[in-house]
Short mmCIF file of C-alpha atoms in Angstrom, two decimals:
data_model
loop_
_atom_site.label_atom_id
_atom_site.label_comp_id
_atom_site.label_asym_id
_atom_site.label_seq_id
_atom_site.Cartn_x
_atom_site.Cartn_y
_atom_site.Cartn_z
CA UNK A 622 59.48 111.73 128.16
CA UNK A 623 62.26 109.13 127.94
CA UNK A 624 62.53 109.27 124.12
CA UNK A 625 64.88 112.10 123.17
CA UNK A 626 65.45 111.41 119.44
CA UNK A 627 63.31 109.78 116.73
CA UNK A 628 64.74 109.11 113.27
CA UNK A 629 62.84 107.62 110.33
CA UNK A 630 65.69 106.07 108.34
CA UNK A 631 63.81 103.49 106.26
CA UNK A 632 60.54 101.64 105.83
CA UNK A 633 61.86 98.71 107.85
CA UNK A 634 65.04 98.06 109.85
CA UNK A 635 66.19 94.58 110.82
CA UNK A 636 69.24 95.52 112.93
CA UNK A 637 71.50 98.47 113.74
CA UNK A 638 74.82 99.31 115.40
CA UNK A 639 76.73 102.47 116.39
CA UNK A 640 80.30 103.61 115.93
CA UNK A 641 82.41 104.06 119.06
CA UNK A 642 81.91 107.84 119.20
CA UNK A 643 78.17 107.54 118.30
CA UNK A 644 78.61 109.87 115.32
CA UNK A 645 77.68 107.15 112.79
CA UNK A 646 75.05 104.44 112.64
CA UNK A 647 74.93 101.30 110.48
CA UNK A 648 71.66 99.51 109.82
CA UNK A 649 70.05 97.08 107.39
CA UNK A 650 66.86 98.37 105.69
CA UNK A 651 65.46 94.84 105.42
CA UNK A 652 67.48 93.90 102.34
CA UNK A 653 70.99 92.72 101.45
CA UNK A 654 72.63 96.11 102.13
CA UNK A 655 73.98 97.94 105.15
CA UNK A 656 73.55 101.71 105.14
CA UNK A 657 75.89 103.96 107.12
CA UNK A 658 74.73 107.43 108.16
CA UNK A 659 76.83 110.18 109.71
CA UNK A 660 75.60 113.02 111.91
CA UNK A 661 76.61 116.29 110.25
CA UNK A 662 75.38 119.66 111.49
CA UNK A 663 72.40 118.15 113.31
CA UNK A 664 71.38 116.16 110.21
CA UNK A 665 71.92 112.51 109.36
CA UNK A 666 73.47 111.96 105.93
CA UNK A 667 74.01 108.67 104.11
CA UNK A 668 77.75 108.28 103.55
CA UNK A 669 78.24 104.58 102.68
CA UNK A 670 76.29 101.57 101.43
CA UNK A 671 77.91 98.19 102.12
CA UNK A 672 76.97 95.84 99.28
CA UNK A 673 78.36 92.33 99.33
CA UNK A 674 75.66 90.02 100.67
CA UNK A 675 73.13 88.28 98.42
CA UNK A 676 70.29 88.00 100.92
CA UNK A 677 68.89 89.89 103.93
CA UNK A 678 71.46 91.08 106.46
CA UNK A 679 70.15 89.91 109.82
CA UNK A 680 73.03 90.94 112.08
CA UNK A 681 75.49 93.83 112.29
CA UNK A 682 77.94 94.87 115.00
CA UNK A 683 80.46 97.73 115.11
CA UNK A 684 83.73 97.21 116.96
CA UNK A 685 84.43 99.87 119.58
CA UNK A 686 88.20 99.36 119.57
CA UNK A 687 89.20 98.66 115.98
CA UNK A 688 86.34 100.44 114.16
CA UNK A 689 85.56 97.25 112.21
CA UNK A 690 82.05 96.25 111.19
CA UNK A 691 80.93 92.63 111.05
CA UNK A 692 77.80 91.56 109.18
CA UNK A 693 75.92 88.27 108.94
CA UNK A 694 73.28 87.33 106.40
CA UNK A 695 70.81 84.70 105.33
CA UNK A 696 73.22 83.93 102.48
CA UNK A 697 75.28 81.93 105.07
CA UNK A 698 78.21 84.34 104.89
CA UNK A 699 79.79 86.91 107.15
CA UNK A 700 82.01 89.86 106.24
CA UNK A 701 84.41 91.94 108.31
CA UNK A 702 84.58 95.49 106.97
CA UNK A 703 87.73 97.58 107.48
CA UNK A 704 87.73 101.29 106.72
CA UNK A 705 90.61 102.25 104.45
CA UNK A 706 90.50 105.93 103.72
CA UNK A 707 86.98 106.76 102.60
CA UNK A 708 86.08 103.19 101.60
CA UNK A 709 84.96 100.12 103.52
CA UNK A 710 86.83 97.01 102.36
CA UNK A 711 85.15 93.63 103.02
CA UNK A 712 86.89 90.43 104.07
CA UNK A 713 84.89 87.24 103.59
CA UNK A 714 84.65 84.93 106.60
CA UNK A 715 84.04 81.30 105.67
CA UNK A 716 81.45 80.12 108.19
CA UNK A 717 80.93 76.62 106.75
CA UNK A 718 77.18 76.83 107.27
CA UNK A 719 74.44 75.07 105.30
CA UNK A 720 71.71 77.31 106.72
CA UNK A 721 71.25 81.04 107.22
CA UNK A 722 73.32 83.06 109.67
CA UNK A 723 70.93 84.76 112.11
CA UNK A 724 72.92 86.93 114.53
CA UNK A 725 76.44 88.20 115.18
CA UNK A 726 78.34 89.92 117.99
CA UNK A 727 81.92 91.03 118.62
CA UNK A 728 83.64 89.75 121.76
CA UNK A 729 84.09 92.38 124.51
CA UNK A 730 87.87 92.16 124.68
CA UNK A 731 90.81 92.15 122.31
CA UNK A 732 94.46 91.45 122.97
CA UNK A 733 96.03 91.60 126.41
CA UNK A 734 96.83 95.26 125.78
CA UNK A 735 94.15 97.69 126.96
CA UNK A 736 93.55 100.85 124.95
CA UNK A 737 90.94 103.56 125.11
CA UNK A 738 89.09 104.70 121.99
CA UNK A 739 91.24 107.80 121.52
CA UNK A 740 94.44 105.77 121.63
CA UNK A 741 93.08 103.36 119.03
CA UNK A 742 92.21 106.21 116.65
CA UNK A 743 95.66 107.80 116.99
CA UNK A 744 97.55 104.53 116.58
CA UNK A 745 95.41 103.43 113.64
CA UNK A 746 96.08 106.70 111.81
CA UNK A 747 99.81 106.28 112.38
CA UNK A 748 99.59 102.71 111.12
CA UNK A 749 97.89 103.83 107.92
CA UNK A 750 100.59 106.42 107.32
CA UNK A 751 103.39 103.88 107.59
CA UNK A 752 101.40 101.01 106.05
CA UNK A 753 101.33 98.57 108.97
CA UNK A 754 97.58 98.05 109.10
CA UNK A 755 97.96 94.28 109.25
CA UNK A 756 99.97 94.35 112.48
CA UNK A 757 97.65 96.85 114.15
CA UNK A 758 94.71 94.45 114.03
CA UNK A 759 95.72 93.03 117.40
CA UNK A 760 94.30 96.12 119.07
CA UNK A 761 90.70 95.27 118.27
CA UNK A 762 88.33 92.59 119.46
CA UNK A 763 89.84 89.19 118.79
CA UNK A 764 86.69 87.11 118.25
CA UNK A 765 83.09 87.30 117.15
CA UNK A 766 80.24 84.81 117.34
CA UNK A 767 77.64 83.96 114.69
CA UNK A 768 74.42 82.10 115.46
CA UNK A 769 72.75 80.20 112.63
CA UNK A 770 69.80 78.18 111.47
CA UNK A 771 72.13 75.19 111.13
CA UNK A 772 71.95 74.48 114.91
CA UNK A 773 75.53 75.67 115.27
CA UNK A 774 77.49 78.66 116.54
CA UNK A 775 80.57 79.90 114.69
CA UNK A 776 83.38 81.39 116.79
CA UNK A 777 85.54 83.41 114.41
CA UNK A 778 89.02 84.67 115.23
CA UNK A 779 91.78 86.43 113.33
CA UNK A 780 94.90 84.54 112.23
CA UNK A 781 97.69 87.07 112.15
CA UNK A 782 100.08 84.97 110.08
CA UNK A 783 97.65 84.30 107.24
CA UNK A 784 95.74 87.60 107.51
CA UNK A 785 92.28 86.02 107.49
CA UNK A 786 89.40 85.16 109.78
CA UNK A 787 88.99 81.51 110.77
CA UNK A 788 85.81 79.98 112.21
CA UNK A 789 85.47 77.13 114.69
CA UNK A 790 82.04 75.56 115.07
CA UNK A 791 80.17 74.60 118.21
CA UNK A 792 78.15 71.82 116.63
CA UNK A 793 76.70 69.97 119.60
CA UNK A 794 73.74 70.50 121.89
CA UNK A 795 71.51 72.85 119.89
CA UNK A 796 68.38 71.15 118.60
CA UNK A 797 67.16 74.09 116.52
CA UNK A 798 68.11 77.54 115.17
CA UNK A 799 70.32 79.77 117.33
CA UNK A 800 68.45 83.06 117.64
CA UNK A 801 70.88 85.18 119.69
CA UNK A 802 74.36 85.15 121.21
CA UNK A 803 75.86 87.14 124.09
CA UNK A 804 79.46 87.35 125.30
CA UNK A 805 80.30 87.22 128.98
CA UNK A 806 82.61 90.06 130.12
CA UNK A 807 85.42 87.52 130.61
CA UNK A 808 85.57 87.02 126.80
CA UNK A 809 85.38 83.22 127.17
CA UNK A 810 81.81 82.29 128.07
CA UNK A 811 79.13 82.65 125.40
CA UNK A 812 75.38 82.43 126.05
CA UNK A 813 72.98 81.36 123.30
CA UNK A 814 69.23 81.05 122.88
CA UNK A 815 67.46 78.79 120.45
CA UNK A 816 64.04 78.01 119.05
CA UNK A 817 64.22 74.73 120.96
CA UNK A 818 63.35 76.85 124.01
CA UNK A 819 66.69 76.50 125.77
CA UNK A 820 69.42 78.89 126.84
CA UNK A 821 72.94 77.49 126.93
CA UNK A 822 76.35 78.72 128.04
CA UNK A 823 79.49 77.48 126.29
CA UNK A 824 83.21 77.91 126.66
CA UNK A 825 84.91 79.51 123.64
CA UNK A 826 88.49 79.31 124.89
CA UNK A 827 90.86 79.12 121.92
CA UNK A 828 94.51 78.35 122.56
CA UNK A 829 96.74 81.06 121.14
CA UNK A 830 93.90 83.58 121.04
CA UNK A 831 92.72 83.71 124.65
CA UNK A 832 94.92 83.85 127.73
CA UNK A 833 94.59 81.86 130.93
CA UNK A 834 93.17 84.02 133.70
CA UNK A 835 93.45 82.92 137.31
CA UNK A 836 90.49 85.15 138.22
CA UNK A 837 88.24 83.25 135.83
CA UNK A 838 88.76 80.04 137.81
CA UNK A 839 87.79 76.81 136.08
CA UNK A 840 86.26 78.70 133.14
CA UNK A 841 89.63 79.29 131.50
CA UNK A 842 90.45 75.59 131.96
CA UNK A 843 87.43 74.39 129.99
CA UNK A 844 87.77 73.21 126.42
CA UNK A 845 86.37 74.93 123.36
CA UNK A 846 82.72 74.09 122.81
CA UNK A 847 82.23 72.61 126.27
CA UNK A 848 78.73 73.28 127.59
CA UNK A 849 78.80 74.93 131.00
CA UNK A 850 75.05 74.92 131.67
CA UNK A 851 71.74 74.33 129.88
CA UNK A 852 68.67 76.23 131.09
CA UNK A 853 65.32 74.56 130.39
CA UNK A 854 63.11 77.36 131.70
CA UNK A 855 61.12 78.17 128.57
CA UNK A 856 58.67 75.93 126.72
CA UNK A 857 58.63 78.17 123.64
CA UNK A 858 61.11 79.87 121.34
CA UNK A 859 63.83 81.75 123.22
CA UNK A 860 65.36 85.08 122.15
CA UNK A 861 67.49 88.01 123.22
CA UNK A 862 69.99 86.73 125.77
CA UNK A 863 72.20 89.25 127.62
CA UNK A 864 74.66 89.32 130.54
CA UNK A 865 74.64 91.94 133.28
CA UNK A 866 77.64 94.34 133.38
CA UNK A 867 79.34 92.22 136.06
CA UNK A 868 78.51 88.95 134.33
CA UNK A 869 76.79 87.61 137.46
CA UNK A 870 73.26 87.60 136.02
CA UNK A 871 71.88 86.29 132.74
CA UNK A 872 68.56 87.36 131.22
CA UNK A 873 66.67 86.05 128.21
CA UNK A 874 63.09 86.01 126.94
CA UNK A 875 60.64 83.45 125.64
CA UNK A 876 57.91 83.66 123.04
CA UNK A 877 55.41 82.87 125.82
CA UNK A 878 55.49 86.43 127.24
CA UNK A 879 58.00 85.58 129.94
CA UNK A 880 61.44 86.84 130.86
CA UNK A 881 63.98 84.74 132.73
CA UNK A 882 66.71 85.89 135.13
CA UNK A 883 69.49 83.51 136.16
CA UNK A 884 72.06 84.16 138.90
CA UNK A 885 75.16 82.10 139.69
CA UNK A 886 75.30 80.58 136.22
CA UNK A 887 76.90 77.18 136.64
CA UNK A 888 76.08 73.74 138.04
CA UNK A 889 73.49 75.17 140.50
CA UNK A 890 71.97 78.30 138.94
CA UNK A 891 69.30 80.39 140.67
CA UNK A 892 66.46 81.23 138.28
CA UNK A 893 63.47 83.57 138.37
CA UNK A 894 60.61 83.73 135.89
CA UNK A 895 58.59 86.91 135.36
CA UNK A 896 55.36 86.59 133.37
CA UNK A 897 53.57 89.60 131.91
CA UNK A 898 50.21 90.05 130.19
CA UNK A 899 51.47 91.78 127.05
CA UNK A 900 52.94 90.52 123.78
CA UNK A 901 56.28 88.63 123.77
CA UNK A 902 59.68 90.29 123.82
CA UNK A 903 62.43 89.90 121.23
CA UNK A 904 65.49 91.41 122.92
CA UNK A 905 66.72 92.72 126.26
CA UNK A 906 69.41 95.07 127.58
CA UNK A 907 70.88 95.43 131.07
CA UNK A 908 70.93 99.08 132.11
CA UNK A 909 72.46 98.18 135.48
CA UNK A 910 72.71 95.17 137.76
CA UNK A 911 69.16 95.92 138.93
CA UNK A 912 67.39 97.08 135.75
CA UNK A 913 66.62 95.47 132.39
CA UNK A 914 64.85 96.94 129.36
CA UNK A 915 62.86 94.51 127.21
CA UNK A 916 61.60 95.24 123.69
CA UNK A 917 59.45 93.29 121.29
CA UNK A 918 56.04 92.90 119.74
CA UNK A 919 54.31 95.37 122.06
CA UNK A 920 56.23 98.17 120.30
CA UNK A 921 57.05 99.82 123.63
CA UNK A 922 60.13 99.27 125.85
CA UNK A 923 59.31 97.50 129.11
CA UNK A 924 61.20 98.15 132.36
CA UNK A 925 62.04 95.26 134.70
CA UNK A 926 63.85 95.82 137.99
CA UNK A 927 65.07 93.92 141.05
CA UNK A 928 64.25 95.00 144.60
CA UNK A 929 66.47 94.85 147.69
CA UNK A 930 65.87 91.12 148.00
CA UNK A 931 66.86 90.51 144.40
CA UNK A 932 63.30 89.73 143.26
CA UNK A 933 62.66 90.84 139.67
CA UNK A 934 59.34 92.30 138.54
CA UNK A 935 57.78 94.37 135.75
CA UNK A 936 57.79 98.10 136.59
CA UNK A 937 56.17 99.94 133.69
CA UNK A 938 56.29 100.76 130.00
CA UNK A 939 58.89 103.35 129.14
CA UNK A 940 57.10 105.17 126.32
CA UNK A 941 53.68 106.75 126.34
CA UNK A 942 50.91 104.58 124.98
CA UNK A 943 48.74 105.83 122.17
CA UNK A 944 45.17 106.52 123.23
CA UNK A 945 42.26 104.75 121.58
CA UNK A 946 40.06 106.45 119.03
CA UNK A 947 37.28 106.90 121.60
CA UNK A 948 36.89 106.86 125.34
CA UNK A 949 35.04 103.56 125.38
CA UNK A 950 36.76 100.44 126.57
CA UNK A 951 38.75 98.60 123.95
CA UNK A 952 38.24 95.03 122.86
CA UNK A 953 40.91 92.43 122.47
CA UNK A 954 42.46 91.76 119.09
CA UNK A 955 40.72 88.39 118.99
CA UNK A 956 37.32 89.92 119.69
CA UNK A 957 37.91 92.54 117.01
CA UNK A 958 38.82 89.94 114.40
CA UNK A 959 35.91 87.70 115.39
CA UNK A 960 33.44 90.57 115.21
CA UNK A 961 34.69 91.64 111.81
CA UNK A 962 34.44 88.16 110.28
CA UNK A 963 31.04 87.58 111.90
CA UNK A 964 29.73 90.81 110.37
CA UNK A 965 31.04 89.82 106.95
CA UNK A 966 29.42 86.39 107.09
CA UNK A 967 26.10 87.77 108.33
CA UNK A 968 25.80 90.72 105.96
CA UNK A 969 27.71 89.28 103.02
CA UNK A 970 29.82 92.41 102.81
CA UNK A 971 32.94 93.87 104.26
CA UNK A 972 32.52 95.46 107.67
CA UNK A 973 35.28 98.00 108.19
CA UNK A 974 33.30 100.20 110.55
CA UNK A 975 34.02 98.14 113.66
CA UNK A 976 36.09 100.08 116.16
CA UNK A 977 39.65 98.77 116.18
CA UNK A 978 41.41 97.72 119.34
CA UNK A 979 43.93 99.99 120.99
CA UNK A 980 47.08 100.86 119.11
CA UNK A 981 50.05 99.24 120.76
CA UNK A 982 53.25 101.05 121.51
CA UNK A 983 53.91 104.75 121.57
CA UNK A 984 56.66 106.02 119.31
CA UNK A 985 57.36 102.74 117.54
CA UNK A 986 54.50 101.54 115.35
CA UNK A 987 55.72 98.00 114.78
CA UNK A 988 57.76 95.30 116.48
CA UNK A 989 61.01 96.48 118.09
CA UNK A 990 63.64 93.99 116.98
CA UNK A 991 66.92 95.49 118.23
CA UNK A 992 68.15 97.40 121.29
CA UNK A 993 71.68 98.80 121.71
CA UNK A 994 73.47 100.61 124.52
CA UNK A 995 74.66 104.16 123.85
CA UNK A 996 76.87 104.54 126.91
CA UNK A 997 80.55 105.22 126.37
CA UNK A 998 82.80 102.29 127.24
CA UNK A 999 84.22 102.58 130.74
CA UNK A 1000 81.33 104.70 131.99
CA UNK A 1001 79.86 103.52 135.29
CA UNK A 1002 76.41 104.96 134.55
CA UNK A 1003 74.38 103.63 131.64
CA UNK A 1004 71.28 105.70 130.93
CA UNK A 1005 71.05 105.97 127.12
CA UNK A 1006 70.12 103.29 124.60
CA UNK A 1007 68.59 103.03 121.14
CA UNK A 1008 65.91 100.84 119.61
CA UNK A 1009 65.04 99.99 116.01
CA UNK A 1010 62.08 98.16 114.60
CA UNK A 1011 60.09 96.99 111.64
CA UNK A 1012 58.60 100.49 111.32
CA UNK A 1013 61.98 101.78 110.08
CA UNK A 1014 62.56 104.04 113.08
CA UNK A 1015 65.61 104.41 115.30
CA UNK A 1016 64.68 105.90 118.67
CA UNK A 1017 67.18 107.14 121.27
CA UNK A 1018 66.04 106.86 124.89
CA UNK A 1019 67.47 108.53 128.01
CA UNK A 1020 66.59 107.47 131.56
CA UNK A 1021 68.43 110.33 133.24
CA UNK A 1022 65.27 112.28 134.11
CA UNK A 1023 63.07 109.30 134.99
CA UNK A 1024 62.87 109.92 138.73
CA UNK A 1025 60.94 106.76 139.56
CA UNK A 1026 63.71 104.66 137.96
CA UNK A 1027 66.72 106.48 139.41
CA UNK A 1028 66.98 104.07 142.32
CA UNK A 1029 67.71 101.19 139.94
CA UNK A 1030 70.45 102.87 137.89
#
């Protein structure tokens, strides 16, 4: 079975993120707190509770380079958390929003210097010993993006001279709430999805923060907030946008039980739509250039893959489905509800004896709202990822032994 670990951390989890070495996990238990657990002797122990927000934390991301945590909340604020000794110290980021923040993500790159995780840990410890933590911040990711219900996206970056985080707003184009954001590997392009049904790609180039790259072509010449492309493929709410590892393919999902794949993102993009018969997805993750995992209301990860011609299709569910209570054929949820209400109106009493429809999902028992990669940075093979959902579970999946999927990895 693909699921290798199942952890019941809370009654409900809205989002989660992992530390760089995967020894700690941060998640929001559907309130205004972020809980941090550490793996100690094969047991997960709560070691920190981050308490600063006033409303539900809807987004959390853990920096792989600098070990910083960024959180976003319905209270319209965002905090960057730095670990100083055994404590996590928050820094307020003024987002200038008049509606809730909905999602957040660190940019993939930091300064022009390239460090591995071990080097960052060693240098950070030396910095703490000689009290130069402020200067060492250049090592980490230099930007993060926050999507909001105010039809805007905040691009936040660190000002070294003033020692604070500044936000610049992309105000134009969005006609509704921004549900997800995704950074392109070049650290400049940002993809967004919105409840207006559209997926958009913007330039986030900030002078003095980003560097001109000849390999990026005209992308690095574009101005901040300039829209590169708008994709009008979905006629419903859009969620869960992601880039492929190379940045050549973009995938996002709609609330109409469809997933969209876009190649050659630019003036003349090539798009494919894949419809499926099950409940809508909420988020996606590229495992490779040829495989995508989708998660959502069906409570079971779905595998999509591209063949030799580049045609995407649904392959199978990743987890095992729960069997029905009997061997008889199941009815649809609509038929079940209709039959129950008809029985109540006819008999004048509650009718709970009607056989329920099949239980969706396998390990997860409620909507899967978040999916995160568990592959070490720099690794060419991505086989492990984690999911969390409204059932309060965090499940770790491994595709290494899935023989029928090995050709897509």
